[in-house]
PDB file of C-alpha atoms (C1' of nucleotides) in Angstrom:
ATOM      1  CA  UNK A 224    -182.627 -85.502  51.792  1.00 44.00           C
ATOM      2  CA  UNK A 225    -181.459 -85.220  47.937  1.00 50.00           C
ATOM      3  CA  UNK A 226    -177.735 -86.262  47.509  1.00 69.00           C
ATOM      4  CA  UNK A 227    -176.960 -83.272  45.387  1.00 83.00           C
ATOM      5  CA  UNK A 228    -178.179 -79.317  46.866  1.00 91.00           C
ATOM      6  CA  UNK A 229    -178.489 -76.954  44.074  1.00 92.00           C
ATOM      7  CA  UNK A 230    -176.094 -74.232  45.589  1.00 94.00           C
ATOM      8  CA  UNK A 231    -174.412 -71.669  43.691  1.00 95.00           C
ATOM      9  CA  UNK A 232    -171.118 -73.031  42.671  1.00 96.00           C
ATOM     10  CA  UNK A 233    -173.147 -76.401  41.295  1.00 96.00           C
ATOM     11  CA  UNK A 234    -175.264 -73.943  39.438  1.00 95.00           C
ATOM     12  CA  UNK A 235    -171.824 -72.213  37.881  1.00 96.00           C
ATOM     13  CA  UNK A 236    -170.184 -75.022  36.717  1.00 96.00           C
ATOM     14  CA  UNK A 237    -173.316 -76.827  35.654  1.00 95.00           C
ATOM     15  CA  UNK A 238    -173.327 -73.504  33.324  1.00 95.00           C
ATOM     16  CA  UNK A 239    -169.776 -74.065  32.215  1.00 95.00           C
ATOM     17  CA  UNK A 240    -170.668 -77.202  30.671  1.00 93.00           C
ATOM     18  CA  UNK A 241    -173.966 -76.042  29.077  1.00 88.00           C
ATOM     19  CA  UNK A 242    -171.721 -72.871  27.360  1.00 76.00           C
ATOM     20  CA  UNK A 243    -169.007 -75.613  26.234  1.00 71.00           C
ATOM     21  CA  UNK A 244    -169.706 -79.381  24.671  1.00 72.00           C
ATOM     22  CA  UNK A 245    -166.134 -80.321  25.396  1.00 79.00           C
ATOM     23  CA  UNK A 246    -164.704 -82.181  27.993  1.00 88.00           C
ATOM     24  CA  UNK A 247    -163.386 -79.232  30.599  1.00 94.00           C
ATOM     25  CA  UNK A 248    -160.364 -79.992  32.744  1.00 95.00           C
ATOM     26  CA  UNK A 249    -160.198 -79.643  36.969  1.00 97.00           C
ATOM     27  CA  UNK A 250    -157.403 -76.784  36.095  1.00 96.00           C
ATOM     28  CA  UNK A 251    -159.598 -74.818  33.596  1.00 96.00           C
ATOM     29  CA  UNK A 252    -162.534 -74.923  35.686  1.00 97.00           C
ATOM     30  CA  UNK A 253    -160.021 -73.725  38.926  1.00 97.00           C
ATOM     31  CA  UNK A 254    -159.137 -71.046  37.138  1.00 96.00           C
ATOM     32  CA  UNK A 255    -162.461 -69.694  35.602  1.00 96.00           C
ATOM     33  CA  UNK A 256    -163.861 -69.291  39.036  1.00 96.00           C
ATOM     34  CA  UNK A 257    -160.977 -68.029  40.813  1.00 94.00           C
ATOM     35  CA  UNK A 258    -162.906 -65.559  41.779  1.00 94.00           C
ATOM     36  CA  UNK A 259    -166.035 -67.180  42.487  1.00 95.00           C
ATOM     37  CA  UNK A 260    -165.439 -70.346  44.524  1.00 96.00           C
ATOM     38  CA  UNK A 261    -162.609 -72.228  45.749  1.00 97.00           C
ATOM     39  CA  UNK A 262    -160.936 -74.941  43.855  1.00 97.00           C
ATOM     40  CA  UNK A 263    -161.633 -77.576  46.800  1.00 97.00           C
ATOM     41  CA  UNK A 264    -164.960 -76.955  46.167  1.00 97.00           C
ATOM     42  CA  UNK A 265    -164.338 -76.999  42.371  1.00 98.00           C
ATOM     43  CA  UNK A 266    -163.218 -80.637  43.214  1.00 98.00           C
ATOM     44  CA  UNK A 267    -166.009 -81.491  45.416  1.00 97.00           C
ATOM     45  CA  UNK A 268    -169.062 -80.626  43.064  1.00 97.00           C
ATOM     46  CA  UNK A 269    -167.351 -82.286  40.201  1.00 97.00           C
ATOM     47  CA  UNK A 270    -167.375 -85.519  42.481  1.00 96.00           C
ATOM     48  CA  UNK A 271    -170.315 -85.363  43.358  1.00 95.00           C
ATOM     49  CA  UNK A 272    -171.991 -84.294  39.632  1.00 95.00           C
ATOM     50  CA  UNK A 273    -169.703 -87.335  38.304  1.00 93.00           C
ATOM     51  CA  UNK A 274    -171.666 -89.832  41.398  1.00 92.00           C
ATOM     52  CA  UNK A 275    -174.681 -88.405  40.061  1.00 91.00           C
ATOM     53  CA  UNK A 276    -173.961 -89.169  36.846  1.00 88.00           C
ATOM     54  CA  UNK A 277    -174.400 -85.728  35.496  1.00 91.00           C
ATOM     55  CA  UNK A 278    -170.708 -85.779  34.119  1.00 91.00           C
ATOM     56  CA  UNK A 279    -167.844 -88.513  33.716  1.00 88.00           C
ATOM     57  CA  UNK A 280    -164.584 -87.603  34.601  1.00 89.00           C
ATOM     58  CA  UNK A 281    -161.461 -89.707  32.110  1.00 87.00           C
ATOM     59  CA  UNK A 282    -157.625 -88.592  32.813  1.00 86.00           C
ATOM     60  CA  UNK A 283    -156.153 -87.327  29.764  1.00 82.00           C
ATOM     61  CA  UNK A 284    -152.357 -87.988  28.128  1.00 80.00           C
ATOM     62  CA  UNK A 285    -151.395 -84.963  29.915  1.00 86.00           C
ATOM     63  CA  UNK A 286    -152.596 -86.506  33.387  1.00 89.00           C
ATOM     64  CA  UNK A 287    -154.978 -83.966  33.782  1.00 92.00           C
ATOM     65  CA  UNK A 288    -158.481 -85.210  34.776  1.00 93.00           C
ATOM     66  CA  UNK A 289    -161.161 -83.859  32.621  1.00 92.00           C
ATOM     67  CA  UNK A 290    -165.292 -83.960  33.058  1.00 93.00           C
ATOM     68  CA  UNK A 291    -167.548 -83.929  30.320  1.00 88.00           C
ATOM     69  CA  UNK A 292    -171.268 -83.990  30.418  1.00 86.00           C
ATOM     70  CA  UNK A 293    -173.176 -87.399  30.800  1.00 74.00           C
ATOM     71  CA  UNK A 294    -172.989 -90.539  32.991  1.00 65.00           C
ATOM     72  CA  UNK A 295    -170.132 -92.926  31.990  1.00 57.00           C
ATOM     73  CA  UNK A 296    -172.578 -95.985  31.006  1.00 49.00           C
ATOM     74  CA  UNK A 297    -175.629 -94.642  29.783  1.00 44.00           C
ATOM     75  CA  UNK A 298    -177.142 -97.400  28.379  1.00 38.00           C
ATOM     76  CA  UNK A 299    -175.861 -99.946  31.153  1.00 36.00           C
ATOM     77  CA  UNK A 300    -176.114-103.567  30.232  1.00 35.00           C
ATOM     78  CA  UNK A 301    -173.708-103.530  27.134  1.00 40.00           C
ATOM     79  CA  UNK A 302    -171.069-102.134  29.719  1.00 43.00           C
ATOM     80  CA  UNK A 303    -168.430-102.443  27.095  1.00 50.00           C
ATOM     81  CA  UNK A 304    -169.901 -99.986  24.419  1.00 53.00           C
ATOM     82  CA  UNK A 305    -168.267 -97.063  25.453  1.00 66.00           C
ATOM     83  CA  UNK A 306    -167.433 -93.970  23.061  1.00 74.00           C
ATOM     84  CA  UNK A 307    -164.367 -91.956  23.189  1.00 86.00           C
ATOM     85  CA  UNK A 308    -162.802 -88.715  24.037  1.00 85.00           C
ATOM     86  CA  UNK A 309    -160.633 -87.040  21.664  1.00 86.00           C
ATOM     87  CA  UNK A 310    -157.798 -84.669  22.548  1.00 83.00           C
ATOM     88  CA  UNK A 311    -156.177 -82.366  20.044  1.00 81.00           C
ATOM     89  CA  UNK A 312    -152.458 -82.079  20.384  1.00 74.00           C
ATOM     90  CA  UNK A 313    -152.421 -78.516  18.565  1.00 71.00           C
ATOM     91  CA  UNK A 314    -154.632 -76.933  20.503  1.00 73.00           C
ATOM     92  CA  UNK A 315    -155.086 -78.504  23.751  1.00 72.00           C
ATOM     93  CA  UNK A 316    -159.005 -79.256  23.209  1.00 78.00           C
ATOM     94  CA  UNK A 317    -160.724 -82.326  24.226  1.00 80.00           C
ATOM     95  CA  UNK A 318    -164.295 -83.844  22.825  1.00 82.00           C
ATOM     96  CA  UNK A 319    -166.298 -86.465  23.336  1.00 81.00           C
ATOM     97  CA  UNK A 320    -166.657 -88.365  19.963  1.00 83.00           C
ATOM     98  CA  UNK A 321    -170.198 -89.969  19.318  1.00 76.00           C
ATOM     99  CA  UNK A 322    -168.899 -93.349  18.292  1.00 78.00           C
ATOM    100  CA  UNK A 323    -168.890 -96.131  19.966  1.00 75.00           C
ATOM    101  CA  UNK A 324    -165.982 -98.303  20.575  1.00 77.00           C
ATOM    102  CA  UNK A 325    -166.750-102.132  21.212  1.00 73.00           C
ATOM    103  CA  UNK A 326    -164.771-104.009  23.081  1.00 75.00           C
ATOM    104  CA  UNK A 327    -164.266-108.151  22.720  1.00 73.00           C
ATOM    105  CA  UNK A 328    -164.821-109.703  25.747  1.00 76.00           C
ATOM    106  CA  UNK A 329    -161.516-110.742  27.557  1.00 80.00           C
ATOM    107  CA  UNK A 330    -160.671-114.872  29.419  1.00 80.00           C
ATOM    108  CA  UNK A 331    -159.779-114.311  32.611  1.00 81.00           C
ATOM    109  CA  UNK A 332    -160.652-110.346  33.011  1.00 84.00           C
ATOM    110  CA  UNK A 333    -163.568-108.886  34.197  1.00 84.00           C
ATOM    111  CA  UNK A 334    -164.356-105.589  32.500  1.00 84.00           C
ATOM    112  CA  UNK A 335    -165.931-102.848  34.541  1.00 80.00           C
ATOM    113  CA  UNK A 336    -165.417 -99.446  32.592  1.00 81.00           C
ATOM    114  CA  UNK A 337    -163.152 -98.468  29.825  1.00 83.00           C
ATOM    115  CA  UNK A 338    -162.001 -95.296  28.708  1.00 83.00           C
ATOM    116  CA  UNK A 339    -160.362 -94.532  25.182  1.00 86.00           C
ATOM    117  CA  UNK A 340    -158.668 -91.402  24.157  1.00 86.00           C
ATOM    118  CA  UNK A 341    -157.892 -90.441  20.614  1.00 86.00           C
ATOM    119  CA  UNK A 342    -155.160 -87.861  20.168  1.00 83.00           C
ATOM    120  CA  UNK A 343    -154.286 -85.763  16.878  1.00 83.00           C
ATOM    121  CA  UNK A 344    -155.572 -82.797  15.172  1.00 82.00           C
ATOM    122  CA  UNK A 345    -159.065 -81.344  15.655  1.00 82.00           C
ATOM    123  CA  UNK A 346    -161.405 -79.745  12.648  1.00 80.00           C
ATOM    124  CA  UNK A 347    -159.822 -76.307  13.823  1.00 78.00           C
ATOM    125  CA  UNK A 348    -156.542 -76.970  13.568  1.00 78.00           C
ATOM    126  CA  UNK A 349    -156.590 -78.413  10.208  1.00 72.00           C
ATOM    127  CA  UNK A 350    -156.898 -76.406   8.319  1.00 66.00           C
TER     128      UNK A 350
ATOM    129  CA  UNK B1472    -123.354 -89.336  17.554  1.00 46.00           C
ATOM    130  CA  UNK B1473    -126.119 -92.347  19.105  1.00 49.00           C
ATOM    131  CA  UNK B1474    -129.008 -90.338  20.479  1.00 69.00           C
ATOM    132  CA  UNK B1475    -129.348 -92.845  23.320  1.00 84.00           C
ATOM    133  CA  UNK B1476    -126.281 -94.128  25.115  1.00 92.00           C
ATOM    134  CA  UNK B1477    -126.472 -97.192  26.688  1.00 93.00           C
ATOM    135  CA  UNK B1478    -125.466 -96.033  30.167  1.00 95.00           C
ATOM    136  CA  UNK B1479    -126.132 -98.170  33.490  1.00 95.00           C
ATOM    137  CA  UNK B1480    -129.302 -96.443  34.275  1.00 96.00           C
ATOM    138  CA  UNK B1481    -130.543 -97.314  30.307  1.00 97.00           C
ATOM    139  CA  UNK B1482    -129.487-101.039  31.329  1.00 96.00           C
ATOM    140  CA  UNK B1483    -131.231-100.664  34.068  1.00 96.00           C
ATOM    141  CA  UNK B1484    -134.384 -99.572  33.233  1.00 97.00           C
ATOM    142  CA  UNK B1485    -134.879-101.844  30.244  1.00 95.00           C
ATOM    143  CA  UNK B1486    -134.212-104.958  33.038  1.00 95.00           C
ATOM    144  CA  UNK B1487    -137.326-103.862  34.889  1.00 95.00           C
ATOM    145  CA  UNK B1488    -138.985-104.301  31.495  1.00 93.00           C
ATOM    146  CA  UNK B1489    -137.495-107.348  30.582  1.00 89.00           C
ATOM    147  CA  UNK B1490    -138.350-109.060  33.629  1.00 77.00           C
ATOM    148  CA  UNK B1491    -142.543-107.795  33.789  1.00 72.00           C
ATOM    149  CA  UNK B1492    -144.257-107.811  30.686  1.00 72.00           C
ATOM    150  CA  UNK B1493    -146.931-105.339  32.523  1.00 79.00           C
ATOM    151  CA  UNK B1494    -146.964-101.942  32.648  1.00 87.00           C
ATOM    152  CA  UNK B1495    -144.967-100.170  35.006  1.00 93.00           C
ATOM    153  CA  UNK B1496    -145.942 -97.018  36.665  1.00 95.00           C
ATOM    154  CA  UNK B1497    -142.906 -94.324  36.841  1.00 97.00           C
ATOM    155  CA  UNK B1498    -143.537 -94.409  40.373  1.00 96.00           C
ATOM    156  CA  UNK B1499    -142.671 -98.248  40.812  1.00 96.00           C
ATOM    157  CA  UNK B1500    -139.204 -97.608  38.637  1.00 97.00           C
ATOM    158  CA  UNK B1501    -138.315 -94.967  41.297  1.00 97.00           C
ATOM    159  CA  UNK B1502    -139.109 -96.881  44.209  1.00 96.00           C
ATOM    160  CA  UNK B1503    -137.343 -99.905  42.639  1.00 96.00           C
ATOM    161  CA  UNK B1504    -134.492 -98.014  41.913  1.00 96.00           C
ATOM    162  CA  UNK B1505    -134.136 -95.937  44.492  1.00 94.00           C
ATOM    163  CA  UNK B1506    -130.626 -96.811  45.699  1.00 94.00           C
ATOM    164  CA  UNK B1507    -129.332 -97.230  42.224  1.00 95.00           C
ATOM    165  CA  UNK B1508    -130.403 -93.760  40.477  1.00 97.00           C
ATOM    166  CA  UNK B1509    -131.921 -90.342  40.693  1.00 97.00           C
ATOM    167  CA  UNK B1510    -135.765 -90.016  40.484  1.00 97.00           C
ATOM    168  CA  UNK B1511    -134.537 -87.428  37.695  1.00 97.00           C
ATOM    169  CA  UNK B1512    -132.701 -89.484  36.203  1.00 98.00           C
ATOM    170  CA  UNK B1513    -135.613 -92.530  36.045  1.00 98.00           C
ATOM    171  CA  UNK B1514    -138.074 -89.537  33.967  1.00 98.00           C
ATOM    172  CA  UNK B1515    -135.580 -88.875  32.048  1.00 97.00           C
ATOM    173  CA  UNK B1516    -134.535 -92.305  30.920  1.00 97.00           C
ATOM    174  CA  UNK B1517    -137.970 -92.918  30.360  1.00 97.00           C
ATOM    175  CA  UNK B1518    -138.435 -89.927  28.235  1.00 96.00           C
ATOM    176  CA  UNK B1519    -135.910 -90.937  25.962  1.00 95.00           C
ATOM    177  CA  UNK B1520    -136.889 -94.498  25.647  1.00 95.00           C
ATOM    178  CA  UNK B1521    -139.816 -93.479  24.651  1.00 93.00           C
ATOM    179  CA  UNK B1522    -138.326 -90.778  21.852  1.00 92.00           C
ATOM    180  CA  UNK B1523    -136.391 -94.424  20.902  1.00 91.00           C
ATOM    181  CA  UNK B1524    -139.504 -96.161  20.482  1.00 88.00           C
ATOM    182  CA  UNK B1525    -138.283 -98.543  22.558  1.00 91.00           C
ATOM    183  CA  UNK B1526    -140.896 -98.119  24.976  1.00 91.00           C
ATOM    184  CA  UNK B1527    -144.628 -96.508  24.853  1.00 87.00           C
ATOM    185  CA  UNK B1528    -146.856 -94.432  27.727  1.00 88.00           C
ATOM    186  CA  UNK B1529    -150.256 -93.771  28.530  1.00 86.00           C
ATOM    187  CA  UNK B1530    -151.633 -92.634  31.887  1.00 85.00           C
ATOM    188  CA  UNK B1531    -154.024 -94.602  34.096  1.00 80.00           C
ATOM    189  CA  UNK B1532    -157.065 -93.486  35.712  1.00 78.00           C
ATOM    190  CA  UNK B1533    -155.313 -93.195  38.571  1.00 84.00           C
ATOM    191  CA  UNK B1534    -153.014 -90.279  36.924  1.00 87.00           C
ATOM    192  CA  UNK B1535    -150.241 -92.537  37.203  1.00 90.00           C
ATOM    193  CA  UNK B1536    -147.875 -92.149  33.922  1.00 92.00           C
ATOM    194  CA  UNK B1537    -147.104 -96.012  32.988  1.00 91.00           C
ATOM    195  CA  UNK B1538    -144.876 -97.103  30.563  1.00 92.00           C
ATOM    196  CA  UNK B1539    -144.501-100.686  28.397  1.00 88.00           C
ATOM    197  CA  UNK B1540    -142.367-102.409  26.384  1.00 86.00           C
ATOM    198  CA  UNK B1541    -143.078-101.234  22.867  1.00 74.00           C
ATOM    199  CA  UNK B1542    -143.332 -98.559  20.331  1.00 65.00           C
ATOM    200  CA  UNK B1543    -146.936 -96.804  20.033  1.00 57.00           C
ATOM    201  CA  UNK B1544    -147.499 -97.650  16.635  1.00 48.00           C
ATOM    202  CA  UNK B1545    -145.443-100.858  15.799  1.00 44.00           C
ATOM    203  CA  UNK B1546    -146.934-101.076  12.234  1.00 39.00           C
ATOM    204  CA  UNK B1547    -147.692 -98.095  10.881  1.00 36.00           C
ATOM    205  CA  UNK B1548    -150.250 -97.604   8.283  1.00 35.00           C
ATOM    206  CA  UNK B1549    -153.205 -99.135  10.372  1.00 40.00           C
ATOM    207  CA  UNK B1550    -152.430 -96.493  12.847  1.00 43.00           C
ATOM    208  CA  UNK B1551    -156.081 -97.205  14.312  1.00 49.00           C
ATOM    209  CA  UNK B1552    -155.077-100.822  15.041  1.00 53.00           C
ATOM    210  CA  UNK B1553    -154.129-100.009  18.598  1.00 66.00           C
ATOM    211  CA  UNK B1554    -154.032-102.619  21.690  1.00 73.00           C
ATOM    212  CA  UNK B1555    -155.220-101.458  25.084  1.00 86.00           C
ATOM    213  CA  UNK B1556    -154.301-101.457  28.474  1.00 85.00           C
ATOM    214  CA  UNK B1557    -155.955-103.308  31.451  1.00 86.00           C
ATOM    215  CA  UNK B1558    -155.823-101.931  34.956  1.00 82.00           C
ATOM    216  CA  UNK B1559    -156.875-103.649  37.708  1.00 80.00           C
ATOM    217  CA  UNK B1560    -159.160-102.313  40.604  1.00 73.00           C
ATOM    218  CA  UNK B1561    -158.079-104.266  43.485  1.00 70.00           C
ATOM    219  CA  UNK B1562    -154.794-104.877  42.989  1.00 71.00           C
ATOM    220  CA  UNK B1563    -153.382-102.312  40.812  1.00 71.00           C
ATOM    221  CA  UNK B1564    -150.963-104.539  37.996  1.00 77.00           C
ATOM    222  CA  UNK B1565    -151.634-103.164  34.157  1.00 79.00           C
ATOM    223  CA  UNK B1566    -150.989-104.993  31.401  1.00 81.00           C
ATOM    224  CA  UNK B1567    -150.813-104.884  27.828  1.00 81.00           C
ATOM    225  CA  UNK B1568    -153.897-106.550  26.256  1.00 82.00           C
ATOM    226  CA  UNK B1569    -153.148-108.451  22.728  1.00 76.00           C
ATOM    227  CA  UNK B1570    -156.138-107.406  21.436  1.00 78.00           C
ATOM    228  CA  UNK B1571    -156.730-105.036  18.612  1.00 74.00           C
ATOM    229  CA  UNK B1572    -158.950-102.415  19.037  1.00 77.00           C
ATOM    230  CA  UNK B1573    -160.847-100.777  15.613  1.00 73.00           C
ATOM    231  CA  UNK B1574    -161.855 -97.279  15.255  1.00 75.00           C
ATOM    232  CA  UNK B1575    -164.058 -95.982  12.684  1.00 74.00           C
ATOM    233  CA  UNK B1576    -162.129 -93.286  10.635  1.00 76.00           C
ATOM    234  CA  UNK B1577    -164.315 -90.271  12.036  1.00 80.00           C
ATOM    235  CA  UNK B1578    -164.994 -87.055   9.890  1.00 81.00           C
ATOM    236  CA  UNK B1579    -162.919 -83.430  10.666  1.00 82.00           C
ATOM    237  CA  UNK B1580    -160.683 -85.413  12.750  1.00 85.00           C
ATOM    238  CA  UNK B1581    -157.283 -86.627  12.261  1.00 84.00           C
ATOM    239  CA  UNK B1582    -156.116 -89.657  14.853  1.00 84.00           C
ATOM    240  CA  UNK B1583    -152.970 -89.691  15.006  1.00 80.00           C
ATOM    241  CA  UNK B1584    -152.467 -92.480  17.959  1.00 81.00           C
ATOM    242  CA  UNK B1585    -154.845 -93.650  20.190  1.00 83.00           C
ATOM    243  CA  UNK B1586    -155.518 -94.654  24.258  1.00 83.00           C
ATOM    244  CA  UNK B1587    -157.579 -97.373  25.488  1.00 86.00           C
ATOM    245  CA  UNK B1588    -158.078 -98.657  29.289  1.00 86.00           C
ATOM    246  CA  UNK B1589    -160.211-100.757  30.483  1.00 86.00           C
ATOM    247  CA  UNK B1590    -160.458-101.314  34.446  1.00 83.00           C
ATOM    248  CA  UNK B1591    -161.637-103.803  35.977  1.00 82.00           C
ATOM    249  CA  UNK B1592    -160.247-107.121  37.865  1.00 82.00           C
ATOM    250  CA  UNK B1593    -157.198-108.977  36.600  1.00 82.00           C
ATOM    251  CA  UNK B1594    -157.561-112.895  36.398  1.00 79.00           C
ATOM    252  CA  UNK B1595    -155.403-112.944  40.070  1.00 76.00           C
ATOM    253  CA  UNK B1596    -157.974-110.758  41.759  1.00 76.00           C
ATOM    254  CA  UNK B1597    -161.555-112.975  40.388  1.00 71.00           C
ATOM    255  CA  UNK B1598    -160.898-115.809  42.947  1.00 65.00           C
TER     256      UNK B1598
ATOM    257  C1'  DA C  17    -105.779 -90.566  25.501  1.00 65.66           C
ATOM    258  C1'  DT C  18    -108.608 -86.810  24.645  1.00 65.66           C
ATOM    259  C1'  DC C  19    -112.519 -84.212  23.477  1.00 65.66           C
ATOM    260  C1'  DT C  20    -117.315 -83.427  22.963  1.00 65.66           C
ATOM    261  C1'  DT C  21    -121.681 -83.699  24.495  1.00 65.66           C
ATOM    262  C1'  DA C  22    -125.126 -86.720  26.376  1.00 65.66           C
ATOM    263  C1'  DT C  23    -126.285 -88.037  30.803  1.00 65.66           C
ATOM    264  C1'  DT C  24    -126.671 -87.801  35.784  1.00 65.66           C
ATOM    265  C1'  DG C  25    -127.372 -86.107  40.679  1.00 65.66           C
ATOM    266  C1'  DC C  26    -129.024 -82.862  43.619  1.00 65.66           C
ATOM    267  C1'  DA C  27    -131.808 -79.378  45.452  1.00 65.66           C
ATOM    268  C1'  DA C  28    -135.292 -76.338  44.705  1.00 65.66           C
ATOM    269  C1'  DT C  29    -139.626 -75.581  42.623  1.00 65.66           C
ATOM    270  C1'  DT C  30    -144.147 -76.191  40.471  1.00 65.66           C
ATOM    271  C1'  DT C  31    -148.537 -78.047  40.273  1.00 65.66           C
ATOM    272  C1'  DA C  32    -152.497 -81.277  40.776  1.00 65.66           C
ATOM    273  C1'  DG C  33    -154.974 -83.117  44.055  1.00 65.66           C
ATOM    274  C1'  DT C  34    -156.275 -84.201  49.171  1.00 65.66           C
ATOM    275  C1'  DT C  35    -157.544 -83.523  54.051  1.00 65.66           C
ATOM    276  C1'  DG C  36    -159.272 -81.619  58.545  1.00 65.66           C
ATOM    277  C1'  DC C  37    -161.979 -78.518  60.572  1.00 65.66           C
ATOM    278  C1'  DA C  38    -164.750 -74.564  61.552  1.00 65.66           C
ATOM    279  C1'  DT C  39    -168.379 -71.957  59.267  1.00 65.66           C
ATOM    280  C1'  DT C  40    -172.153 -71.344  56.215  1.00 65.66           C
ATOM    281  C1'  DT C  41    -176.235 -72.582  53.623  1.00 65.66           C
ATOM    282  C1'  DA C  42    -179.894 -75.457  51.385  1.00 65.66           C
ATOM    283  C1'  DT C  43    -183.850 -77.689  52.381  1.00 65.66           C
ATOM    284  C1'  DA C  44    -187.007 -80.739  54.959  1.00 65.66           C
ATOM    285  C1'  DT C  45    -190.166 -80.380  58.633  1.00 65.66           C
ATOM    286  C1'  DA C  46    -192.678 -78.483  62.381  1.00 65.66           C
TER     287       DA C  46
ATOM    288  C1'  DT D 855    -192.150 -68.710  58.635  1.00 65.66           C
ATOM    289  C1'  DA D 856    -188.877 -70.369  61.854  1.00 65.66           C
ATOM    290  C1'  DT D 857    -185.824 -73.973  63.020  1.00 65.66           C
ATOM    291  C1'  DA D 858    -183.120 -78.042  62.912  1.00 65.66           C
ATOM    292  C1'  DT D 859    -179.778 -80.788  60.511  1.00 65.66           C
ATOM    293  C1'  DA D 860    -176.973 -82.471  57.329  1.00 65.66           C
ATOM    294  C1'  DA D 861    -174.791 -81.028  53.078  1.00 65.66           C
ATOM    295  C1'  DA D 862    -171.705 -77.855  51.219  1.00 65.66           C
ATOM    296  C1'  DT D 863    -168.020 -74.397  51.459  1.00 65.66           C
ATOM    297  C1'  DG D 864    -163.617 -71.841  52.485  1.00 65.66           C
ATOM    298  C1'  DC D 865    -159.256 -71.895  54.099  1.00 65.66           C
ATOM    299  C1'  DA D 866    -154.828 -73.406  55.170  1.00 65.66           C
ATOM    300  C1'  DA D 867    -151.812 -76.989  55.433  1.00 65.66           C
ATOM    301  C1'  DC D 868    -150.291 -80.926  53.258  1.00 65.66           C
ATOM    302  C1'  DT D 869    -148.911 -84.850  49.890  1.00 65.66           C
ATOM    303  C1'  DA D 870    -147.066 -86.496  45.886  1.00 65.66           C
ATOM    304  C1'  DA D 871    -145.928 -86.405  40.914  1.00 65.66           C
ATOM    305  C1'  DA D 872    -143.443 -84.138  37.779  1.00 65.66           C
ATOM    306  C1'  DT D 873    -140.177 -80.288  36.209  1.00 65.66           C
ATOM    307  C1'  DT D 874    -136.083 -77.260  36.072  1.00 65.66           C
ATOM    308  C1'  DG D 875    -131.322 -75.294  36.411  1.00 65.66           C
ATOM    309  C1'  DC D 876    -126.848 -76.185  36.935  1.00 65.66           C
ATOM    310  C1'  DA D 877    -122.583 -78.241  38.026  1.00 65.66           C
ATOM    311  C1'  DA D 878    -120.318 -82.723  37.775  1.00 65.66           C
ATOM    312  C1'  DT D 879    -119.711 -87.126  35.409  1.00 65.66           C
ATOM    313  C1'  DA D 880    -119.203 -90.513  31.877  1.00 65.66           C
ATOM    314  C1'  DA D 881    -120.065 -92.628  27.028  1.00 65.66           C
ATOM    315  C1'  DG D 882    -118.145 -93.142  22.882  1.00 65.66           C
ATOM    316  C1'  DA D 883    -116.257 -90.897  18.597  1.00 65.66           C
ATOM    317  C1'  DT D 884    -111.837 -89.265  16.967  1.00 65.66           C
TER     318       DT D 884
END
DNA sequence: ATCTTATTGCAATTTAGTTGCATTTATATA
DNA sequence: TATATAAATGCAACTAAATTGCAATAAGAT
């Protein structure tokens, strides 16, 4: 009994993240298979590729939850190595940035996941 | 012509802030405030507090908008200085951590400001 | 005191995300 | 291959956060 069936609509948005390195937002996904699937199940195979640690989900400035391909610790121990996403104000893309962010260790908190987004202009839109 | 006039609702606001260093989620200001203002009027308030640099925002994992005490980028030039938030699993408080968090100047990009949360458990919740 | 315009309240609306349930489908096993 | 079973899906209704338009109100400059 895998966790995770290889049905149709995993297979299509499985694809949408091999097509696309960025991080790819619950509403862009919705609306690129509109015709294909249903957005509750949109929701429901992005849960379950995040618990399978296919993708990690972060909520960006806009409050729109995004996915982007990998597990959220990949390397666990060193918990607090985590790299960030970056979101481009001008055109509304979002990237995951291969850099990793280190965070001090904090008295009196205990540090389970951390998420950083950067925000400004993308190679693109520089220009 | 003041861009921000210091009406009850301003007052009002900024007394929530006064009194809770934390984070508060615009959610919380409307319940709290529920009998004194208009939910409208508590987004909007915020908005411009914000446009004042008199408060900052970010959104939690939980796609709550939060705001804090606090312009984004109190000194300038180091705009990759930033301090994160902490959210808390169990019981839900975030605060603003003083800590400084450094990111690497990264190529093609341009940062303008910067997000960081880290979740976990909040000294309150570890007993 | 008056005028200008920022601010507010209210109701309606939009939109992201969730839930319950009946139906369908992947896949393990006989 | 056929079948059983649990996972996955579609659909419709729902919740909650956030937005919008507009008329009424109030801050503060003159």
């Amino acid at each position: 009994m895998s966790i995770i069936r290889k049905t149709k609509s995993v297979r299509l948005i499985l694809s949408a993240f091999n097509d696309n390195k960025d991080a790819i937002s619950i509403v862009e996904l919705i609306n690129k298979f509109n015709k294909k699937m249903n957005k509750t199940t949109v929701y429901r195979v992005l849960e379950r590729l995040e618990k399978s640690s296919i993708l990690h989900s972060f909520v960006g400035k806009d409050g729109l939850k995004r996915y982007a391909k990998g597990g959220k610790n990949s390397n666990s121990k060193k918990i607090l190595n985590s790299h960030p996403h970056f979101l481009c104000e001008d055109c509304g893309t979002s990237s995951c940035i291969p850099i990793d962010i280190i965070i001090p260790s904090i008295p009196n908190y205990t540090i389970k996941t951390s998420e950083h987004l950067l925000i400004g202009q993308c190679k693109n839109c520089l220009s």
